[in-house]
Short mmCIF file of C-alpha atoms in Angstrom, two decimals:
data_model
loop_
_atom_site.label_atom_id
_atom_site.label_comp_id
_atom_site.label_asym_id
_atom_site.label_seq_id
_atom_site.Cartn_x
_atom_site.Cartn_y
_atom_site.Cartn_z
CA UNK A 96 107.72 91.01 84.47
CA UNK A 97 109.74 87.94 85.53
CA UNK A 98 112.99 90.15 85.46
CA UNK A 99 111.96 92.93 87.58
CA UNK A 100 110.62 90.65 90.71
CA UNK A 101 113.72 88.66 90.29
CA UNK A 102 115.55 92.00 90.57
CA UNK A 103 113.39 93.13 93.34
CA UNK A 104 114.05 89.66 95.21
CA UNK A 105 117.79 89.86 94.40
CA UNK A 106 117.98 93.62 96.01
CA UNK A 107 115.69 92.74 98.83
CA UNK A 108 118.73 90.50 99.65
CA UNK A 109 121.47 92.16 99.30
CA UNK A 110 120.20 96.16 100.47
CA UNK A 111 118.57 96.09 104.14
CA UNK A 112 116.78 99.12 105.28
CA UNK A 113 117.30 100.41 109.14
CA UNK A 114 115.04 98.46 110.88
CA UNK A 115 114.46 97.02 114.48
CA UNK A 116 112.82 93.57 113.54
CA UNK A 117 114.01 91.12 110.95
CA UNK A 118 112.80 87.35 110.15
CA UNK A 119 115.36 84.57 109.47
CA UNK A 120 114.37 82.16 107.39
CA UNK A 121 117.05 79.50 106.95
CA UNK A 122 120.17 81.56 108.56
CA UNK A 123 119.09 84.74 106.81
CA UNK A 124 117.73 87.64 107.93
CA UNK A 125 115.04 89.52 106.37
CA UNK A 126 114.63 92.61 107.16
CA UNK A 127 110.49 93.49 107.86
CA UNK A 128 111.10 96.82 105.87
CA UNK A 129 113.46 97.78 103.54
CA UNK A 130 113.53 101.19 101.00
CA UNK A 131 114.16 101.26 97.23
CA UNK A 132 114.81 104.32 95.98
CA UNK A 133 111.79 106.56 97.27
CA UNK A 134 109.62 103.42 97.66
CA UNK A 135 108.90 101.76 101.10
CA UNK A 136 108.60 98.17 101.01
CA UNK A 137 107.38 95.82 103.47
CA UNK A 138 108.05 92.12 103.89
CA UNK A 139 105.27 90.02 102.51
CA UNK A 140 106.37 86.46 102.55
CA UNK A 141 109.66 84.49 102.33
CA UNK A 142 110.69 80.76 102.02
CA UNK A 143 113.47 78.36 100.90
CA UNK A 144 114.00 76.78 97.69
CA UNK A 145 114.96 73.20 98.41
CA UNK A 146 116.45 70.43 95.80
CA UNK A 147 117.30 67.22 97.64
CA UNK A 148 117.38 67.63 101.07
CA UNK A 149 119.57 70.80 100.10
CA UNK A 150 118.90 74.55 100.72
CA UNK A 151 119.19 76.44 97.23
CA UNK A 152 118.30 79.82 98.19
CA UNK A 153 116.23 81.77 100.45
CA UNK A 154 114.33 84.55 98.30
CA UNK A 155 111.83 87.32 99.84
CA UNK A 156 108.92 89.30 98.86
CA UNK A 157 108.55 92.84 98.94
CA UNK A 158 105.46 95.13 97.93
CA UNK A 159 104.36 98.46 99.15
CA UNK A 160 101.54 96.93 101.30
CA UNK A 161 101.02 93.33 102.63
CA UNK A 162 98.93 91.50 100.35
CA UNK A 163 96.94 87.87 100.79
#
């Protein structure tokens, strides 16, 4: 399970879809949607991973439908 959300969260950041709005979170852009495959997804929730003062990475959730 662990390996296919960090694969989702790795593509998420490197493929965007198309798309008029993004969110940047920490110099990054996120794109609000982006498509895999034949599957829509839509931004969910994002953040930075910080380690002493330091930004590690900035990593982004994707699901078919926003979620709580």
């Amino acid at each position: 399970m662990y390996k296919k959300l960090g694969l989702l969260v790795l593509v998420s950041l490197l493929v965007f879809a198309a798309s008029a709005q993004a969110r940047t979170i920490g110099g990054v852009d996120m794109e609000e949607t982006l498509k895999a495959g034949d599957t829509s997804l839509i931004l969910n929730g994002a953040g930075i991973r910080e380690k002493f003062f330091a930004n590690i990475y900035v990593a982004g959730l994707y699901l078919k439908e926003k979620k709580q």
